[in-house]
Amino acid sequence: MARRRSPAEISYALVIGGLAALALVILVGPVLVVLATSFTDSRSIRFPPQGFSFRWYELLLDEVRSRPIHRAAGNTLHVAALAAGLATLGGTGAALALAGLRGRWARLADAFFMSPMVLPGLAFGLAALMYFTLLGFRPSLELLVCGHLIVVVPLVLRTVGASLSQRDPALLDASASLGASGFHTFRRVTLPLIAPGIAAGAFLAFMASVDNVPVSLFLSSARTDMLPIRMWGMMESTLDVRVAAVSGTLILVAFILMLVMERFTGLTRRMRG
Amino acid sequence: MDVDALTVRYGGFTALDAVSLTVAGGEVVALLGPSGCGKTTLLRTVAGFIRQASGSVRIDGAGIDDLPANRRRVGIVFQNYALFPHMSVADNVAYGLHARGEKGAHVNARVAELLEMVQLGALAKRRPAQLSGGQQQRVALARALAIEPSILLLDEPFAALDRSLRLDMQIEIKRLQRQLGLTAILVTHDQDEAMSVADRIAVMKRGRIEQLGTPVEVYDHPATPFVAGFIGTTNRLPCLAEAGGVALAAGARLALAHDQAPGSAGWLSVRPEQLMLTSEATPDAWAVTPALAVPLGALTVREVRCADGTLLRLTEPRRGAIRDPAGPIFCRLVPGAQPSLFSANEEE
């Protein structure tokens, strides 16, 4: 027999359901609009799209006519891979060091590493540009890697820090009492337990770097063009439909990466029982 | 194992105050006390996780104070077992052997032997999370024993188990300890646990050992008011000391050997089973009025009120339904009871 639901339960379900629907519309709606637009047959960005074709994707893949976009995408991937890789190494190391420390200096260092998260990106981009110019550096991919690194390190620090704080400290005692050295403990106990956190941090750092506008805006140049900046330029000048095609590609890639991540961390969660 | 004048301080707080303790080979000593008494600190200092301010620990005559935890060969069963969640049961047990660089078939053979010993041979490939609490504890035990420790430290090992399972595991650990001739230290706040597993009990309070003795000694002859109150249930009977006995405030004279000065105020610590009810008025019995009687399995627990207002609890074997005795009733010690006399100004 179905239980009758009280008015409070019904209104709760309505409110929660309504909020969820609203969130879906706001979050998923634009994605669908962009995806639909990228398959248009017309010569300008317009919704609803007219006709259906892959012509803008074909143009996007055309090596000659889309060369600047390809170069910007290559730069972006290059910078994101390096920044995320270095951030993963540095962020994991910092999180490990901070996890072993208590007291004022540790909290201060933690706040210092996290500060790029609260600093407005534009302010940091401008400051970085002025500072590096003052030091005599010219815009380069290495400079971009530096800038992105600072912005994405907090993501790794947070995810790794979170998985470290979930680790039972008794496991370290247990390992030591069984005769294991500090290195053995790290390799066989700590590292496997925080691996999902490291992977999640690396993924977030990579995506944040790919997505970054404010730092790239200041630190990139014509030679070191970055994809988001190029897309913005294309939008401003010509309403090029290829921007929608690039967006569509990015959405697809992000979606696949997310599935991979879920599978990976899901797998490790299963391994943990 | 010899612990000699061990002192541990956390900042200004003295967690262990010059504690000395000798544990003979093949013996189980329980460290029993309320939380904050220093029992876990003592265990962790022996394990090498905490550095003492002064004093020393020797195992088989050799000082281990300067050895790091991973070179002390001390086996520990942790309160929540601290099994490695990402490893199988077999890998958990093999961990200590792998850590010292052993490899190959003889590791597998040893792991199989240990798992057989704790009756977990069939579960070698499971993850800890797929095991019950009792099984996890067996794994923790096998893992600690794999390194053939010179001493086994058990940190509240039964606290996370169901009540019904607890006794099984206590017997199991006792059986293994006997079989392998293990020397062990058991940290617990549960007196039943200490009594059933340990050969000797060290009752601790505020960083000191209040009394060290066999379970029977500690129960029957508590050395301090604290031990009397912490181990088992006890009644406090106010009295005045006399030569060769005491005069109870409740109105009776008891012959009793004691070392208090005649005329000094004190109280008798009397176990519930050391008291009995009678209908005969004798000089060593005092009048009481029954207040409450509840059946507790094979026992009847009674509460009676003395003439001076003291409430006493006593237990007697129960046969059939509980009946309140008719007529005037008196309370007396059972023949042969030797309750402890404490001075009134001894703090508890």
XYZ file of C-alpha atoms in Angstrom:
621
model
C 0.000 0.000 0.000
C 1.410 3.357 -0.995
C 2.018 5.666 1.922
C 0.360 9.046 1.596
C 2.903 11.811 1.542
C 2.498 14.735 3.885
C 2.238 18.295 2.508
C 5.703 19.041 3.906
C 7.206 16.124 1.988
C 5.451 17.165 -1.202
C 6.605 20.763 -0.951
C 10.149 19.573 -0.167
C 10.137 17.338 -3.240
C 8.754 20.196 -5.343
C 11.359 22.692 -4.193
C 14.290 20.281 -4.589
C 13.007 19.030 -7.924
C 12.459 22.600 -9.114
C 15.956 23.677 -8.100
C 17.466 20.629 -9.795
C 15.529 21.346 -12.978
C 16.600 25.013 -12.874
C 20.223 24.018 -12.390
C 20.010 21.587 -15.291
C 18.497 24.240 -17.558
C 21.147 26.810 -16.610
C 24.091 24.409 -16.786
C 23.160 22.100 -19.617
C 21.137 24.546 -21.725
C 24.069 26.647 -22.992
C 26.085 23.512 -23.727
C 23.291 22.162 -25.889
C 22.809 25.529 -27.610
C 26.508 25.746 -28.494
C 26.593 22.132 -29.670
C 23.524 22.664 -31.849
C 24.902 25.903 -33.277
C 28.194 24.262 -34.237
C 26.353 21.986 -36.663
C 24.700 24.880 -38.509
C 24.835 25.235 -42.265
C 24.692 29.036 -42.211
C 27.632 31.439 -42.296
C 27.102 33.060 -38.920
C 26.512 32.092 -35.315
C 22.789 32.038 -34.826
C 20.300 30.041 -32.818
C 18.288 28.103 -33.838
C 20.772 26.752 -36.393
C 19.772 26.580 -40.035
C 20.318 23.234 -41.692
C 22.732 20.594 -40.477
C 26.296 20.101 -41.640
C 29.781 19.256 -40.475
C 31.220 22.042 -42.635
C 32.520 24.103 -39.720
C 34.196 21.070 -38.195
C 35.693 20.282 -41.577
C 36.952 23.861 -41.849
C 38.277 23.630 -38.293
C 40.274 20.536 -39.259
C 41.585 22.172 -42.437
C 45.281 22.455 -41.811
C 45.869 25.472 -43.965
C 42.883 27.683 -43.314
C 42.674 26.966 -39.559
C 46.406 27.037 -38.896
C 46.243 29.828 -36.257
C 43.623 27.892 -34.344
C 45.702 24.725 -34.503
C 48.749 26.601 -33.296
C 46.783 28.160 -30.419
C 45.359 24.755 -29.487
C 48.844 23.236 -29.593
C 50.186 26.003 -27.343
C 47.288 25.576 -24.955
C 47.788 21.809 -24.665
C 51.551 22.252 -24.333
C 51.171 24.818 -21.528
C 48.360 22.881 -19.813
C 50.313 19.621 -19.854
C 53.450 21.248 -18.441
C 51.595 23.421 -15.897
C 49.424 20.521 -14.727
C 52.402 18.160 -14.566
C 54.533 20.568 -12.549
C 51.559 21.548 -10.377
C 50.892 17.873 -9.634
C 54.481 17.296 -8.562
C 54.777 20.533 -6.582
C 51.264 20.504 -5.167
C 51.568 16.893 -4.004
C 54.929 17.620 -2.408
C 53.587 20.715 -0.685
C 50.480 18.878 0.539
C 52.645 16.060 1.935
C 54.925 18.517 3.694
C 52.027 20.531 5.098
C 50.193 17.399 6.286
C 53.119 16.584 8.549
C 53.239 20.047 10.078
C 51.163 21.773 12.696
C 51.251 25.320 13.934
C 51.366 28.869 12.728
C 54.000 28.550 10.014
C 52.268 25.609 8.382
C 48.956 27.478 8.297
C 50.717 30.521 6.884
C 52.400 28.474 4.165
C 49.073 26.809 3.351
C 47.343 30.174 3.035
C 50.224 31.401 0.876
C 49.939 28.488 -1.538
C 46.170 28.887 -1.718
C 46.228 32.665 -2.254
C 46.149 32.495 -6.096
C 42.649 31.090 -5.749
C 41.277 34.216 -4.131
C 43.449 36.699 -6.037
C 41.504 38.131 -9.012
C 42.945 36.497 -12.142
C 43.199 39.750 -14.040
C 45.131 41.431 -11.246
C 47.512 38.488 -11.092
C 47.897 38.437 -14.893
C 48.772 42.118 -15.009
C 51.110 41.840 -12.031
C 52.859 38.819 -13.575
C 53.298 40.619 -16.883
C 54.793 43.717 -15.228
C 57.011 41.669 -12.974
C 58.363 39.403 -15.712
C 58.914 42.357 -18.046
C 60.767 44.121 -15.268
C 62.991 41.069 -14.926
C 63.677 41.238 -18.651
C 61.672 38.211 -19.818
C 59.887 38.259 -23.177
C 56.489 36.568 -23.528
C 57.096 32.878 -24.126
C 55.447 29.531 -23.537
C 57.692 28.976 -20.516
C 56.401 32.213 -19.022
C 52.839 31.076 -19.633
C 53.625 27.782 -17.936
C 54.926 29.743 -14.929
C 51.810 31.901 -14.779
C 49.424 28.972 -15.129
C 51.394 26.895 -12.651
C 50.828 29.446 -9.905
C 47.106 29.603 -10.625
C 46.507 25.832 -10.797
C 48.730 24.607 -7.941
C 46.037 25.295 -5.306
C 43.736 22.801 -7.023
C 46.246 19.981 -6.591
C 47.113 21.132 -3.075
C 43.453 20.973 -2.070
C 42.569 17.588 -3.576
C 45.751 15.909 -2.339
C 45.421 17.620 1.042
C 41.866 16.318 1.319
C 42.867 12.725 0.588
C 45.788 13.011 3.011
C 43.513 14.230 5.769
C 41.287 11.193 5.238
C 44.220 8.847 5.682
C 44.150 7.166 9.080
C 47.331 8.258 10.909
C 47.371 4.854 12.622
C 48.274 3.336 9.235
C 51.647 5.093 9.410
C 52.205 3.814 12.948
C 51.195 0.334 11.833
C 53.599 0.457 8.930
C 56.480 1.620 11.138
C 55.755 -1.004 13.777
C 55.957 -3.665 11.057
C 59.493 -2.543 10.320
C 58.896 -0.416 7.239
C 61.125 2.552 6.512
C 59.623 5.977 5.838
C 60.155 5.532 2.119
C 58.588 2.072 2.068
C 55.583 3.463 3.947
C 55.256 6.293 1.453
C 55.472 4.038 -1.579
C 53.268 1.204 -0.335
C 50.756 2.990 1.900
C 50.552 6.744 1.449
C 50.928 6.944 -2.312
C 48.294 4.318 -3.201
C 45.850 5.929 -0.776
C 46.239 9.461 -2.132
C 46.529 8.443 -5.812
C 42.876 9.302 -6.573
C 43.409 12.737 -5.017
C 46.534 13.270 -7.121
C 44.719 12.188 -10.289
C 41.757 14.424 -9.536
C 44.090 17.354 -8.833
C 46.029 16.796 -12.056
C 42.780 16.647 -14.029
C 41.414 19.829 -12.453
C 44.739 21.613 -12.966
C 44.862 20.580 -16.622
C 41.299 21.737 -17.270
C 41.826 25.012 -15.406
C 44.916 25.728 -17.480
C 43.146 24.948 -20.765
C 40.326 27.194 -19.657
C 42.407 30.060 -18.299
C 41.785 33.490 -19.829
C 43.052 36.205 -17.480
C 46.657 34.992 -17.126
C 46.944 34.012 -20.789
C 45.524 37.381 -21.782
C 48.505 39.177 -20.291
C 51.278 36.667 -20.780
C 50.607 35.453 -24.313
C 51.724 37.163 -27.499
C 51.082 36.661 -31.194
C 53.664 33.870 -31.246
C 52.357 32.227 -28.116
C 48.667 32.521 -28.876
C 46.367 30.539 -26.579
C 43.092 28.931 -27.597
C 40.666 30.862 -25.362
C 42.290 34.158 -26.421
C 42.147 33.201 -30.091
C 38.483 32.191 -29.726
C 37.699 35.518 -28.119
C 39.451 37.318 -30.960
C 37.493 35.354 -33.570
C 34.224 36.111 -31.831
C 34.993 39.814 -31.665
C 35.998 40.251 -35.277
C 33.927 37.901 -37.399
C 31.394 35.856 -35.410
C 33.217 32.866 -36.950
C 31.128 29.694 -36.535
C 34.362 27.787 -36.010
C 34.275 29.192 -32.441
C 31.177 27.091 -31.864
C 32.937 24.118 -33.438
C 35.939 24.611 -31.133
C 33.582 24.866 -28.172
C 31.851 21.692 -29.281
C 35.208 19.891 -29.476
C 36.236 21.182 -26.050
C 32.961 20.059 -24.525
C 33.373 16.598 -26.027
C 36.982 16.280 -24.868
C 36.111 17.475 -21.355
C 33.244 15.004 -21.224
C 35.459 12.096 -22.258
C 38.173 13.111 -19.778
C 35.564 13.264 -17.052
C 34.379 9.751 -17.873
C 37.982 8.544 -17.822
C 38.517 10.219 -14.440
C 35.362 8.724 -13.025
C 36.397 5.306 -14.219
C 39.878 5.767 -12.775
C 38.912 7.117 -9.375
C 35.906 4.800 -9.304
C 38.289 1.959 -9.888
C 40.546 3.004 -7.055
C 37.549 3.418 -4.802
C 36.646 -0.166 -5.565
C 40.208 -1.176 -4.860
C 39.898 0.458 -1.480
C 36.882 -1.730 -0.846
C 60.493 -6.281 29.191
C 61.611 -3.753 31.770
C 60.208 -0.267 32.009
C 62.310 1.849 34.324
C 61.151 5.198 35.766
C 59.575 6.209 32.474
C 58.414 9.821 32.349
C 56.609 11.403 29.415
C 55.502 15.018 29.234
C 53.303 16.811 26.718
C 54.192 20.456 27.169
C 53.502 21.068 30.851
C 51.341 17.970 31.273
C 52.969 14.891 32.759
C 51.349 11.921 31.038
C 53.611 9.314 32.631
C 55.188 9.944 35.988
C 58.239 7.731 36.622
C 56.441 4.487 35.810
C 58.318 1.244 36.369
C 57.021 -2.122 35.273
C 58.507 -5.523 34.566
C 56.792 -7.930 32.221
C 58.123 -11.477 32.335
C 58.493 -13.578 29.193
C 55.224 -15.254 28.203
C 53.198 -13.024 30.480
C 50.245 -10.759 29.663
C 50.048 -7.549 31.654
C 46.974 -5.351 31.319
C 47.265 -1.594 31.708
C 43.885 -0.678 33.107
C 42.558 2.750 33.877
C 40.222 5.563 32.859
C 40.980 7.624 29.775
C 43.844 10.034 30.352
C 45.539 7.790 32.919
C 48.607 7.323 30.702
C 48.077 3.705 29.632
C 48.067 4.487 25.908
C 51.035 6.828 26.345
C 52.988 4.007 27.971
C 52.122 1.696 25.077
C 53.077 4.252 22.445
C 56.351 4.994 24.201
C 57.253 1.309 24.215
C 56.310 1.171 20.518
C 58.596 4.115 19.802
C 55.945 6.594 18.646
C 56.542 8.871 21.616
C 59.911 9.873 23.022
C 60.156 9.850 26.805
C 61.559 12.745 28.835
C 63.464 10.329 31.057
C 63.612 6.688 32.027
C 64.254 3.700 29.818
C 62.672 0.645 28.230
C 64.615 -2.615 27.850
C 63.526 -5.696 25.965
C 65.443 -8.895 26.736
C 67.900 -6.722 28.616
C 68.774 -4.496 25.652
C 67.804 -0.814 25.729
C 65.549 0.209 22.841
C 65.264 3.888 23.710
C 67.362 5.061 20.788
C 65.800 2.739 18.212
C 63.195 4.211 15.860
C 59.777 2.541 15.847
C 60.518 0.518 12.723
C 63.516 -1.208 14.302
C 62.011 -2.217 17.645
C 60.319 -5.447 16.513
C 57.275 -4.640 18.575
C 54.002 -6.024 17.253
C 50.935 -3.857 17.690
C 47.242 -4.564 17.294
C 45.634 -1.155 16.973
C 42.285 -0.135 18.363
C 40.693 0.125 14.916
C 43.107 -2.482 13.536
C 44.674 0.031 11.070
C 44.623 -2.533 8.280
C 45.859 -1.224 4.933
C 42.571 -0.701 3.079
C 44.058 -0.960 -0.409
C 45.686 -4.346 0.166
C 44.260 -7.839 0.381
C 44.265 -9.745 3.645
C 47.307 -11.731 2.497
C 49.208 -8.580 1.490
C 48.420 -7.012 4.850
C 49.890 -10.002 6.646
C 52.892 -10.083 4.286
C 53.562 -6.358 4.755
C 56.105 -6.691 7.534
C 57.958 -9.455 5.690
C 58.044 -7.434 2.465
C 59.172 -4.361 4.400
C 62.314 -6.141 5.494
C 62.990 -7.283 1.953
C 61.798 -10.884 2.109
C 60.341 -12.225 -1.104
C 59.182 -15.354 -2.792
C 57.607 -18.646 -1.851
C 58.567 -18.709 1.795
C 56.719 -15.402 2.384
C 53.605 -16.930 0.846
C 54.025 -20.040 2.948
C 54.437 -18.011 6.120
C 51.381 -15.864 5.312
C 49.299 -18.984 4.649
C 50.478 -20.471 7.929
C 49.578 -17.309 9.875
C 46.161 -17.021 8.235
C 45.519 -20.676 9.024
C 46.471 -19.991 12.620
C 43.840 -17.248 12.934
C 41.368 -19.333 10.911
C 41.191 -16.984 7.943
C 42.802 -19.149 5.266
C 39.741 -18.901 3.028
C 39.651 -15.098 3.053
C 43.220 -14.338 1.961
C 42.166 -12.482 -1.180
C 39.496 -10.282 0.430
C 39.926 -6.594 1.208
C 39.708 -5.540 4.864
C 36.445 -3.674 4.211
C 34.827 -6.958 3.173
C 35.516 -8.524 6.570
C 33.605 -8.411 9.829
C 35.094 -6.715 12.878
C 36.251 -9.997 14.394
C 37.860 -11.111 11.141
C 39.628 -7.760 10.773
C 41.023 -8.201 14.233
C 42.353 -11.647 13.346
C 44.073 -10.142 10.312
C 45.581 -7.417 12.490
C 46.824 -10.073 14.881
C 48.312 -12.217 12.098
C 49.985 -9.145 10.596
C 51.553 -8.202 13.930
C 52.715 -11.773 14.575
C 54.240 -12.116 11.095
C 57.351 -10.204 12.130
C 57.816 -12.483 15.162
C 57.755 -9.567 17.594
C 59.574 -9.824 20.893
C 56.536 -8.265 22.547
C 52.945 -7.822 21.453
C 51.114 -4.598 22.277
C 47.313 -4.675 22.211
C 45.685 -1.219 22.196
C 42.050 -1.551 23.276
C 41.746 -4.450 20.846
C 38.203 -5.443 21.778
C 36.650 -1.994 22.064
C 35.255 -1.987 18.523
C 33.721 -5.460 18.776
C 30.185 -6.493 19.644
C 29.754 -7.620 23.194
C 29.031 -11.205 22.171
C 32.104 -11.363 19.925
C 34.357 -9.788 22.534
C 34.584 -12.810 24.787
C 35.291 -15.101 21.808
C 38.180 -12.895 20.716
C 39.505 -12.610 24.269
C 39.636 -16.378 24.486
C 41.143 -16.600 21.013
C 43.919 -14.153 21.842
C 44.568 -15.857 25.151
C 44.793 -19.218 23.329
C 47.277 -17.889 20.751
C 49.294 -16.150 23.423
C 49.611 -19.407 25.406
C 50.306 -21.482 22.313
C 53.063 -19.184 21.045
C 54.391 -18.163 24.451
C 53.898 -14.482 23.620
C 54.735 -11.639 25.934
C 52.003 -9.054 25.667
C 50.775 -5.761 27.041
C 47.055 -5.101 26.856
C 45.738 -1.560 27.162
C 42.114 -1.357 28.208
C 39.602 0.603 30.200
C 37.407 -2.475 30.578
C 38.049 -4.369 33.818
C 36.356 -7.574 32.602
C 38.666 -7.618 29.611
C 41.713 -7.094 31.814
C 40.578 -9.819 34.196
C 39.884 -12.412 31.530
C 43.020 -11.896 29.409
C 45.778 -10.697 31.716
C 48.049 -12.571 34.103
C 48.663 -9.360 35.980
C 46.879 -6.030 35.998
C 48.484 -2.607 36.418
C 45.770 -0.190 37.484
C 46.793 3.280 36.359
C 45.683 6.724 37.366
C 47.107 10.115 36.393
C 50.323 8.750 34.922
C 51.123 6.416 37.786
C 50.581 2.748 38.522
C 48.272 2.556 41.533
C 48.492 -1.179 41.971
C 50.116 -4.070 40.165
C 48.935 -7.575 40.873
C 47.047 -10.600 39.678
C 43.367 -10.045 38.845
C 42.351 -11.793 42.084
C 44.735 -9.712 44.224
C 43.608 -6.466 42.662
C 39.957 -7.362 43.102
C 40.112 -8.857 46.582
C 42.737 -6.588 48.086
C 42.619 -3.183 46.405
C 45.614 -1.173 47.568
C 44.027 2.245 47.214
C 40.510 3.701 47.320
C 40.825 4.404 43.580
C 41.489 0.762 42.759
C 38.641 -0.308 45.038
C 36.278 2.027 43.191
C 37.545 1.319 39.675
C 37.647 -2.465 39.807
C 34.257 -3.995 40.371
C 31.521 -2.471 42.498
C 32.199 -1.559 46.065
C 30.273 -0.317 49.102
C 31.683 2.379 51.353
C 30.920 1.709 54.996
C 31.971 4.610 57.250
C 33.628 3.417 60.460
C 36.093 4.138 63.246
C 39.225 2.051 63.544
C 39.717 0.151 66.806
C 42.418 -2.186 67.995
C 41.883 -5.392 66.050
C 38.691 -4.277 64.363
C 36.345 -1.465 63.354
C 33.140 0.098 64.718
C 30.711 0.731 61.877
C 28.680 3.927 61.838
C 25.773 1.662 60.913
C 26.061 0.077 64.355
C 28.182 -3.086 64.544
C 31.665 -4.158 65.578
C 33.727 -6.238 63.210
C 36.962 -8.065 63.964
C 39.417 -7.185 61.202
C 43.168 -7.022 60.780
C 44.233 -3.533 59.641
C 47.033 -1.000 59.984
C 45.081 2.174 60.791
C 45.605 3.954 64.121
C 42.838 3.155 66.672
C 40.311 5.989 66.896
C 40.907 7.278 63.362
C 37.958 7.691 60.999
C 37.866 5.597 57.859
C 35.716 3.492 55.621
C 35.490 -0.142 54.688
C 35.471 -1.124 51.039
C 33.099 -4.074 50.911
C 32.242 -5.965 47.729
C 28.530 -6.726 47.183
C 29.228 -10.457 47.397
C 30.985 -10.006 50.769
C 27.681 -8.999 52.383
C 24.744 -11.180 53.359
C 21.376 -10.727 55.016
C 20.369 -12.555 58.161
C 17.497 -12.485 60.628
C 19.758 -13.013 63.653
C 20.855 -9.987 65.680
C 24.538 -10.589 66.519
C 27.232 -8.030 67.532
C 28.764 -8.177 64.040
C 25.441 -7.598 62.226
C 23.652 -4.302 61.777
C 20.011 -3.523 61.144
C 18.989 -2.644 57.584
C 15.747 -1.984 55.729
C 15.380 -3.445 52.241
C 15.006 -0.853 49.491
C 15.166 -2.680 46.167
C 15.774 -6.156 44.750
C 16.407 -6.942 41.087
C 17.206 -10.286 39.466
C 20.450 -10.314 37.492
C 20.614 -13.730 35.890
C 21.681 -16.189 38.534
C 22.090 -13.418 41.125
C 19.799 -11.199 43.077
C 21.076 -7.665 43.481
C 19.671 -6.004 46.584
C 19.871 -2.483 47.847
C 19.439 -2.018 51.570
C 19.546 1.084 53.774
C 21.492 1.160 57.031
C 20.467 3.000 60.186
C 22.924 5.832 59.410
C 21.426 6.288 55.923
C 24.192 4.475 53.978
C 22.854 2.582 50.962
C 24.484 -0.816 50.496
C 24.415 -3.042 47.463
C 24.750 -6.766 47.911
C 24.407 -9.807 45.721
C 23.250 -13.264 46.662
C 22.593 -16.413 44.638
C 19.015 -16.470 43.427
C 16.851 -19.526 43.792
C 13.370 -19.100 42.395
C 11.399 -15.878 42.716
C 12.709 -12.994 44.826
C 11.020 -12.677 48.218
C 11.565 -9.856 50.654
C 12.562 -11.339 54.017
C 9.927 -10.929 56.710
C 10.561 -9.357 60.108
C 13.616 -7.338 61.182
C 16.652 -8.069 59.042
C 20.331 -7.546 59.567
C 23.342 -7.305 57.327
C 26.720 -8.918 58.022
C 29.900 -9.936 56.295
C 29.991 -13.403 54.785
C 32.337 -15.674 56.771
C 35.949 -15.245 55.725
C 35.496 -11.879 53.998
C 38.491 -9.535 54.392
C 37.359 -6.090 53.243
C 39.948 -3.304 52.948
C 39.976 -0.422 55.394
C 40.933 3.001 54.092
C 41.541 6.170 56.069
C 38.904 8.878 55.654
C 41.453 11.418 54.417
C 42.820 9.212 51.634
C 41.716 10.742 48.401
C 39.972 8.581 45.881
